[in-house]
PDB file of C-alpha atoms in Angstrom:
ATOM      1  CA  UNK D  11      15.784   6.630  92.358  1.00  0.00           C
ATOM      2  CA  UNK D  12      15.749   7.075  88.422  1.00  0.00           C
ATOM      3  CA  UNK D  13      12.704   5.094  88.292  1.00  0.00           C
ATOM      4  CA  UNK D  14      14.097   2.421  85.975  1.00  0.00           C
ATOM      5  CA  UNK D  15      14.200  -0.916  87.293  1.00  0.00           C
ATOM      6  CA  UNK D  16      16.813  -3.719  86.227  1.00  0.00           C
ATOM      7  CA  UNK D  17      16.652  -7.368  87.278  1.00  0.00           C
ATOM      8  CA  UNK D  18      18.552  -9.707  88.341  1.00  0.00           C
ATOM      9  CA  UNK D  19      21.295  -7.129  89.974  1.00  0.00           C
ATOM     10  CA  UNK D  20      23.911  -9.818  89.471  1.00  0.00           C
ATOM     11  CA  UNK D  21      24.452 -12.862  87.457  1.00  0.00           C
ATOM     12  CA  UNK D  22      27.077 -15.234  87.328  1.00  0.00           C
ATOM     13  CA  UNK D  23      27.336 -17.810  84.734  1.00  0.00           C
ATOM     14  CA  UNK D  24      29.928 -19.994  82.695  1.00  0.00           C
ATOM     15  CA  UNK D  25      31.170 -19.883  79.152  1.00  0.00           C
ATOM     16  CA  UNK D  26      28.830 -20.909  76.417  1.00  0.00           C
ATOM     17  CA  UNK D  27      25.599 -20.198  78.392  1.00  0.00           C
ATOM     18  CA  UNK D  28      22.711 -17.944  77.678  1.00  0.00           C
ATOM     19  CA  UNK D  29      21.456 -15.054  79.855  1.00  0.00           C
ATOM     20  CA  UNK D  30      18.268 -12.814  79.837  1.00  0.00           C
ATOM     21  CA  UNK D  31      18.349  -9.288  81.625  1.00  0.00           C
ATOM     22  CA  UNK D  32      15.313  -7.507  82.199  1.00  0.00           C
ATOM     23  CA  UNK D  33      14.559  -4.062  82.298  1.00  0.00           C
ATOM     24  CA  UNK D  34      11.209  -1.884  83.182  1.00  0.00           C
ATOM     25  CA  UNK D  35      11.612   1.723  81.962  1.00  0.00           C
ATOM     26  CA  UNK D  36      10.157   4.737  83.833  1.00  0.00           C
ATOM     27  CA  UNK D  37       6.313   5.224  84.079  1.00  0.00           C
ATOM     28  CA  UNK D  38       5.695   6.814  80.646  1.00  0.00           C
ATOM     29  CA  UNK D  39       9.018   6.631  79.219  1.00  0.00           C
ATOM     30  CA  UNK D  40       8.831   4.654  75.681  1.00  0.00           C
ATOM     31  CA  UNK D  41      12.110   4.354  74.575  1.00  0.00           C
ATOM     32  CA  UNK D  42      14.931   1.907  76.077  1.00  0.00           C
ATOM     33  CA  UNK D  43      18.630   1.709  75.387  1.00  0.00           C
ATOM     34  CA  UNK D  44      20.769  -1.076  76.384  1.00  0.00           C
ATOM     35  CA  UNK D  45      24.223   0.207  77.515  1.00  0.00           C
ATOM     36  CA  UNK D  46      27.547  -2.397  78.409  1.00  0.00           C
ATOM     37  CA  UNK D  47      30.205  -0.681  80.786  1.00  0.00           C
ATOM     38  CA  UNK D  48      33.334  -2.361  81.235  1.00  0.00           C
ATOM     39  CA  UNK D  49      36.810  -1.031  82.668  1.00  0.00           C
ATOM     40  CA  UNK D  50      38.589  -0.834  79.131  1.00  0.00           C
ATOM     41  CA  UNK D  51      35.795   0.053  77.007  1.00  0.00           C
ATOM     42  CA  UNK D  52      33.727   2.859  79.025  1.00  0.00           C
ATOM     43  CA  UNK D  53      29.713   2.725  78.645  1.00  0.00           C
ATOM     44  CA  UNK D  54      29.144   1.555  75.091  1.00  0.00           C
ATOM     45  CA  UNK D  55      25.613   1.792  73.394  1.00  0.00           C
ATOM     46  CA  UNK D  56      24.273  -1.333  72.323  1.00  0.00           C
ATOM     47  CA  UNK D  57      20.836  -1.336  71.158  1.00  0.00           C
ATOM     48  CA  UNK D  58      17.704   1.178  71.231  1.00  0.00           C
ATOM     49  CA  UNK D  59      13.874   0.280  71.177  1.00  0.00           C
ATOM     50  CA  UNK D  60      11.094   2.741  70.572  1.00  0.00           C
ATOM     51  CA  UNK D  61       7.508   1.730  71.638  1.00  0.00           C
ATOM     52  CA  UNK D  62       8.480  -1.825  70.590  1.00  0.00           C
ATOM     53  CA  UNK D  63      10.347  -1.235  67.832  1.00  0.00           C
ATOM     54  CA  UNK D  64      13.819  -1.408  67.098  1.00  0.00           C
ATOM     55  CA  UNK D  65      15.431   2.188  66.529  1.00  0.00           C
ATOM     56  CA  UNK D  66      18.918   2.165  66.477  1.00  0.00           C
ATOM     57  CA  UNK D  67      22.043  -0.207  66.858  1.00  0.00           C
ATOM     58  CA  UNK D  68      25.551   0.191  68.310  1.00  0.00           C
ATOM     59  CA  UNK D  69      27.908  -1.920  69.413  1.00  0.00           C
ATOM     60  CA  UNK D  70      26.033  -4.917  69.678  1.00  0.00           C
ATOM     61  CA  UNK D  71      27.519  -8.372  68.899  1.00  0.00           C
ATOM     62  CA  UNK D  72      25.580 -10.810  66.926  1.00  0.00           C
ATOM     63  CA  UNK D  73      25.374 -13.073  70.093  1.00  0.00           C
ATOM     64  CA  UNK D  74      23.318 -10.306  71.798  1.00  0.00           C
ATOM     65  CA  UNK D  75      19.640  -9.507  70.908  1.00  0.00           C
ATOM     66  CA  UNK D  76      16.986  -7.411  72.731  1.00  0.00           C
ATOM     67  CA  UNK D  77      13.084  -6.955  72.190  1.00  0.00           C
ATOM     68  CA  UNK D  78      10.731  -4.627  73.666  1.00  0.00           C
ATOM     69  CA  UNK D  79       7.318  -5.908  74.636  1.00  0.00           C
ATOM     70  CA  UNK D  80       3.725  -4.238  74.312  1.00  0.00           C
ATOM     71  CA  UNK D  81       4.230  -3.401  78.216  1.00  0.00           C
ATOM     72  CA  UNK D  82       7.113  -1.522  77.180  1.00  0.00           C
ATOM     73  CA  UNK D  83       9.906  -3.789  79.395  1.00  0.00           C
ATOM     74  CA  UNK D  84      12.506  -4.785  77.739  1.00  0.00           C
ATOM     75  CA  UNK D  85      14.845  -7.702  77.942  1.00  0.00           C
ATOM     76  CA  UNK D  86      18.685  -8.106  76.362  1.00  0.00           C
ATOM     77  CA  UNK D  87      19.385 -11.830  75.546  1.00  0.00           C
ATOM     78  CA  UNK D  88      23.017 -12.810  75.592  1.00  0.00           C
ATOM     79  CA  UNK D  89      24.186 -15.858  74.229  1.00  0.00           C
ATOM     80  CA  UNK D  90      27.459 -18.328  73.780  1.00  0.00           C
ATOM     81  CA  UNK D  91      28.697 -16.152  76.423  1.00  0.00           C
ATOM     82  CA  UNK D  92      32.500 -15.457  76.893  1.00  0.00           C
ATOM     83  CA  UNK D  93      34.673 -14.527  79.646  1.00  0.00           C
ATOM     84  CA  UNK D  94      34.925 -10.710  77.981  1.00  0.00           C
ATOM     85  CA  UNK D  95      30.980 -10.466  78.259  1.00  0.00           C
ATOM     86  CA  UNK D  96      31.893 -10.089  81.965  1.00  0.00           C
ATOM     87  CA  UNK D  97      30.482  -6.297  82.601  1.00  0.00           C
ATOM     88  CA  UNK D  98      28.042  -3.929  84.170  1.00  0.00           C
ATOM     89  CA  UNK D  99      24.477  -3.891  81.560  1.00  0.00           C
ATOM     90  CA  UNK D 100      22.653  -0.629  82.144  1.00  0.00           C
ATOM     91  CA  UNK D 101      19.297  -0.313  80.686  1.00  0.00           C
ATOM     92  CA  UNK D 102      17.995   3.740  80.416  1.00  0.00           C
ATOM     93  CA  UNK D 103      15.030   5.394  79.458  1.00  0.00           C
ATOM     94  CA  UNK D 104      13.681   8.375  77.762  1.00  0.00           C
ATOM     95  CA  UNK D 105      10.298   9.784  76.845  1.00  0.00           C
ATOM     96  CA  UNK D 106      11.102  10.390  73.050  1.00  0.00           C
ATOM     97  CA  UNK D 107      12.694   7.982  70.678  1.00  0.00           C
ATOM     98  CA  UNK D 108      14.045  10.739  68.390  1.00  0.00           C
ATOM     99  CA  UNK D 109      14.183  14.676  68.218  1.00  0.00           C
ATOM    100  CA  UNK D 110      15.753  17.430  70.200  1.00  0.00           C
ATOM    101  CA  UNK D 111      13.407  17.176  73.421  1.00  0.00           C
ATOM    102  CA  UNK D 112      14.583  13.539  74.461  1.00  0.00           C
ATOM    103  CA  UNK D 113      18.145  12.758  73.264  1.00  0.00           C
ATOM    104  CA  UNK D 114      19.757  14.104  76.572  1.00  0.00           C
ATOM    105  CA  UNK D 115      17.357  12.860  79.140  1.00  0.00           C
ATOM    106  CA  UNK D 116      17.907   9.497  79.545  1.00  0.00           C
ATOM    107  CA  UNK D 117      17.572   8.202  82.877  1.00  0.00           C
ATOM    108  CA  UNK D 118      19.571   4.821  83.609  1.00  0.00           C
ATOM    109  CA  UNK D 119      18.719   1.777  86.055  1.00  0.00           C
ATOM    110  CA  UNK D 120      21.109   0.552  88.666  1.00  0.00           C
ATOM    111  CA  UNK D 121      22.542  -2.181  86.247  1.00  0.00           C
ATOM    112  CA  UNK D 122      22.882  -5.969  86.168  1.00  0.00           C
ATOM    113  CA  UNK D 123      26.574  -7.129  86.831  1.00  0.00           C
ATOM    114  CA  UNK D 124      27.268 -10.176  84.556  1.00  0.00           C
ATOM    115  CA  UNK D 125      30.201 -12.131  85.468  1.00  0.00           C
ATOM    116  CA  UNK D 126      31.247 -15.194  82.956  1.00  0.00           C
ATOM    117  CA  UNK D 127      33.160 -17.468  84.578  1.00  0.00           C
TER     118      UNK D 127
ATOM    119  CA  UNK S  30      41.118   8.522  67.351  1.00  0.00           C
ATOM    120  CA  UNK S  31      38.343   7.908  69.853  1.00  0.00           C
ATOM    121  CA  UNK S  32      35.101   9.962  69.491  1.00  0.00           C
ATOM    122  CA  UNK S  33      35.116  11.183  72.888  1.00  0.00           C
ATOM    123  CA  UNK S  34      38.346  11.427  74.999  1.00  0.00           C
ATOM    124  CA  UNK S  35      38.148  12.155  78.833  1.00  0.00           C
ATOM    125  CA  UNK S  36      41.030  12.098  81.340  1.00  0.00           C
ATOM    126  CA  UNK S  37      40.330   8.957  83.519  1.00  0.00           C
ATOM    127  CA  UNK S  38      41.928  10.347  86.606  1.00  0.00           C
ATOM    128  CA  UNK S  39      41.800   9.773  89.195  1.00  0.00           C
ATOM    129  CA  UNK S  40      41.674  13.293  90.564  1.00  0.00           C
ATOM    130  CA  UNK S  41      42.093  13.909  93.940  1.00  0.00           C
ATOM    131  CA  UNK S  42      41.124  17.650  95.336  1.00  0.00           C
ATOM    132  CA  UNK S  43      40.615  19.069  98.995  1.00  0.00           C
ATOM    133  CA  UNK S  44      37.040  19.735 100.205  1.00  0.00           C
ATOM    134  CA  UNK S  45      36.086  23.486  98.974  1.00  0.00           C
ATOM    135  CA  UNK S  46      38.292  23.116  95.756  1.00  0.00           C
ATOM    136  CA  UNK S  47      37.045  24.032  92.493  1.00  0.00           C
ATOM    137  CA  UNK S  48      37.146  21.392  90.016  1.00  0.00           C
ATOM    138  CA  UNK S  49      37.476  21.192  86.572  1.00  0.00           C
ATOM    139  CA  UNK S  50      36.642  18.288  84.402  1.00  0.00           C
ATOM    140  CA  UNK S  51      37.006  18.256  80.668  1.00  0.00           C
ATOM    141  CA  UNK S  52      36.391  16.305  77.169  1.00  0.00           C
ATOM    142  CA  UNK S  53      37.430  16.349  73.452  1.00  0.00           C
ATOM    143  CA  UNK S  54      35.590  15.054  71.104  1.00  0.00           C
ATOM    144  CA  UNK S  55      36.360  14.903  66.885  1.00  0.00           C
ATOM    145  CA  UNK S  56      32.638  14.636  65.864  1.00  0.00           C
ATOM    146  CA  UNK S  57      31.448  18.058  64.504  1.00  0.00           C
ATOM    147  CA  UNK S  58      27.923  16.681  64.418  1.00  0.00           C
ATOM    148  CA  UNK S  59      27.669  16.779  68.232  1.00  0.00           C
ATOM    149  CA  UNK S  60      25.348  19.212  69.077  1.00  0.00           C
ATOM    150  CA  UNK S  61      23.970  17.743  72.656  1.00  0.00           C
ATOM    151  CA  UNK S  62      26.567  17.717  75.474  1.00  0.00           C
ATOM    152  CA  UNK S  63      25.913  16.112  78.768  1.00  0.00           C
ATOM    153  CA  UNK S  64      27.675  15.367  82.143  1.00  0.00           C
ATOM    154  CA  UNK S  65      26.439  12.299  84.286  1.00  0.00           C
ATOM    155  CA  UNK S  66      27.973  11.361  87.388  1.00  0.00           C
ATOM    156  CA  UNK S  67      28.113   7.944  88.528  1.00  0.00           C
ATOM    157  CA  UNK S  68      28.657   6.616  92.109  1.00  0.00           C
ATOM    158  CA  UNK S  69      30.424   3.284  93.098  1.00  0.00           C
ATOM    159  CA  UNK S  70      27.867   0.785  92.157  1.00  0.00           C
ATOM    160  CA  UNK S  71      25.185   2.979  90.689  1.00  0.00           C
ATOM    161  CA  UNK S  72      23.825   3.902  87.712  1.00  0.00           C
ATOM    162  CA  UNK S  73      25.121   7.413  85.516  1.00  0.00           C
ATOM    163  CA  UNK S  74      22.680   9.849  86.765  1.00  0.00           C
ATOM    164  CA  UNK S  75      22.236  13.166  84.384  1.00  0.00           C
ATOM    165  CA  UNK S  76      23.825  16.251  85.915  1.00  0.00           C
ATOM    166  CA  UNK S  77      24.108  18.987  83.076  1.00  0.00           C
ATOM    167  CA  UNK S  78      22.625  18.815  79.462  1.00  0.00           C
ATOM    168  CA  UNK S  79      23.433  21.532  77.378  1.00  0.00           C
ATOM    169  CA  UNK S  80      23.006  22.579  73.818  1.00  0.00           C
ATOM    170  CA  UNK S  81      25.287  23.525  71.013  1.00  0.00           C
ATOM    171  CA  UNK S  82      28.139  26.215  72.615  1.00  0.00           C
ATOM    172  CA  UNK S  83      27.956  28.460  75.416  1.00  0.00           C
ATOM    173  CA  UNK S  84      27.475  28.044  79.581  1.00  0.00           C
ATOM    174  CA  UNK S  85      25.032  26.552  81.689  1.00  0.00           C
ATOM    175  CA  UNK S  86      25.270  26.926  85.360  1.00  0.00           C
ATOM    176  CA  UNK S  87      23.060  24.974  87.698  1.00  0.00           C
ATOM    177  CA  UNK S  88      24.078  25.434  91.439  1.00  0.00           C
ATOM    178  CA  UNK S  89      27.572  24.683  92.062  1.00  0.00           C
ATOM    179  CA  UNK S  90      28.062  23.123  88.743  1.00  0.00           C
ATOM    180  CA  UNK S  91      28.827  24.658  85.435  1.00  0.00           C
ATOM    181  CA  UNK S  92      29.036  23.000  82.026  1.00  0.00           C
ATOM    182  CA  UNK S  93      30.879  24.871  78.992  1.00  0.00           C
ATOM    183  CA  UNK S  94      30.634  23.978  75.678  1.00  0.00           C
ATOM    184  CA  UNK S  95      33.342  25.193  73.002  1.00  0.00           C
ATOM    185  CA  UNK S  96      32.522  23.611  69.774  1.00  0.00           C
ATOM    186  CA  UNK S  97      35.049  25.460  67.808  1.00  0.00           C
ATOM    187  CA  UNK S  98      37.840  23.718  69.860  1.00  0.00           C
ATOM    188  CA  UNK S  99      35.413  20.829  70.177  1.00  0.00           C
ATOM    189  CA  UNK S 100      36.037  20.890  73.918  1.00  0.00           C
ATOM    190  CA  UNK S 101      33.630  20.759  76.743  1.00  0.00           C
ATOM    191  CA  UNK S 102      34.051  21.183  80.741  1.00  0.00           C
ATOM    192  CA  UNK S 103      32.223  20.876  83.775  1.00  0.00           C
ATOM    193  CA  UNK S 104      33.238  23.035  86.696  1.00  0.00           C
ATOM    194  CA  UNK S 105      32.296  22.072  90.404  1.00  0.00           C
ATOM    195  CA  UNK S 106      32.619  25.194  92.803  1.00  0.00           C
ATOM    196  CA  UNK S 107      32.915  24.344  96.817  1.00  0.00           C
ATOM    197  CA  UNK S 108      33.381  20.606  96.190  1.00  0.00           C
ATOM    198  CA  UNK S 109      32.173  18.504  98.779  1.00  0.00           C
ATOM    199  CA  UNK S 110      33.035  14.708  99.615  1.00  0.00           C
ATOM    200  CA  UNK S 111      29.557  13.645  98.792  1.00  0.00           C
ATOM    201  CA  UNK S 112      30.777  14.591  94.972  1.00  0.00           C
ATOM    202  CA  UNK S 113      33.278  12.046  94.670  1.00  0.00           C
ATOM    203  CA  UNK S 114      32.056   9.974  91.992  1.00  0.00           C
ATOM    204  CA  UNK S 115      32.948   9.344  88.477  1.00  0.00           C
ATOM    205  CA  UNK S 116      31.932  11.582  85.989  1.00  0.00           C
ATOM    206  CA  UNK S 117      31.029  10.724  82.547  1.00  0.00           C
ATOM    207  CA  UNK S 118      30.599  13.227  79.287  1.00  0.00           C
ATOM    208  CA  UNK S 119      28.283  12.151  76.974  1.00  0.00           C
ATOM    209  CA  UNK S 120      27.050  14.010  73.656  1.00  0.00           C
ATOM    210  CA  UNK S 121      24.950  13.499  70.575  1.00  0.00           C
ATOM    211  CA  UNK S 122      24.146  14.704  67.303  1.00  0.00           C
ATOM    212  CA  UNK S 123      21.079  16.502  65.998  1.00  0.00           C
ATOM    213  CA  UNK S 124      19.218  14.026  64.620  1.00  0.00           C
ATOM    214  CA  UNK S 125      17.767  10.801  65.278  1.00  0.00           C
ATOM    215  CA  UNK S 126      18.529   6.873  64.423  1.00  0.00           C
ATOM    216  CA  UNK S 127      22.238   5.671  65.273  1.00  0.00           C
ATOM    217  CA  UNK S 128      23.814   9.118  65.501  1.00  0.00           C
ATOM    218  CA  UNK S 129      21.222  10.225  68.128  1.00  0.00           C
ATOM    219  CA  UNK S 130      22.202   8.003  70.950  1.00  0.00           C
ATOM    220  CA  UNK S 131      24.776   9.081  72.890  1.00  0.00           C
ATOM    221  CA  UNK S 132      28.652   8.629  73.003  1.00  0.00           C
ATOM    222  CA  UNK S 133      30.401   8.342  76.558  1.00  0.00           C
ATOM    223  CA  UNK S 134      33.979   9.059  77.290  1.00  0.00           C
ATOM    224  CA  UNK S 135      35.079   6.920  79.906  1.00  0.00           C
ATOM    225  CA  UNK S 136      34.811   8.899  82.623  1.00  0.00           C
ATOM    226  CA  UNK S 137      37.175  10.685  85.368  1.00  0.00           C
ATOM    227  CA  UNK S 138      37.021   9.486  88.522  1.00  0.00           C
ATOM    228  CA  UNK S 139      36.912  12.136  91.325  1.00  0.00           C
ATOM    229  CA  UNK S 140      37.658  12.324  95.154  1.00  0.00           C
ATOM    230  CA  UNK S 141      37.070  15.091  97.285  1.00  0.00           C
ATOM    231  CA  UNK S 142      38.989  14.642 100.456  1.00  0.00           C
ATOM    232  CA  UNK S 143      37.448  16.586 103.930  1.00  0.00           C
TER     233      UNK S 143
END
């Protein structure tokens, strides 16, 4: 168990809908990262927050947004869902937002499996 | 050309075999190299973490980095059925911001047969 929790485990929804995925980082970790994993694209970095502030953006669509709250949990909002958004969404956390020590040690949650029908 | 290339396999070996998993990359800025193991329906789990070139050993696992060839390897000695999983390489550059986040290979699926 990595200490990172994600809810829900599974989500089935229809095209055009909006969903919210939730992540609680390990105790003491200030950085939260969101990744999307699909069979054809592999694990893709979406966005990173550090202590409530957006730190880095990857391949995140404009229909997607995220935030990190004062208690450090994070939410990923996916709107106007399309069939191609079906994937596993992982949250990871690490102690540092930048710098040598923390870059490698990201701890992943169990993921949320999103199915868009 | 993708930044990180990894043969997806699947790779099937008998128990006790030495397994070699590899990734190549194109971005010479990458300084940190990681291997993650992902069991079916689970999140990736960090196995090994190396900085720059060289070898690192941890039990039955050895990670090698050859920056001149832009090539990294993970060796598993005395492989066990419990090693059956997908192995993902990941790497990042030496500074923060978007370059500091992990770029993953697509993963190699390994099956160790008893």
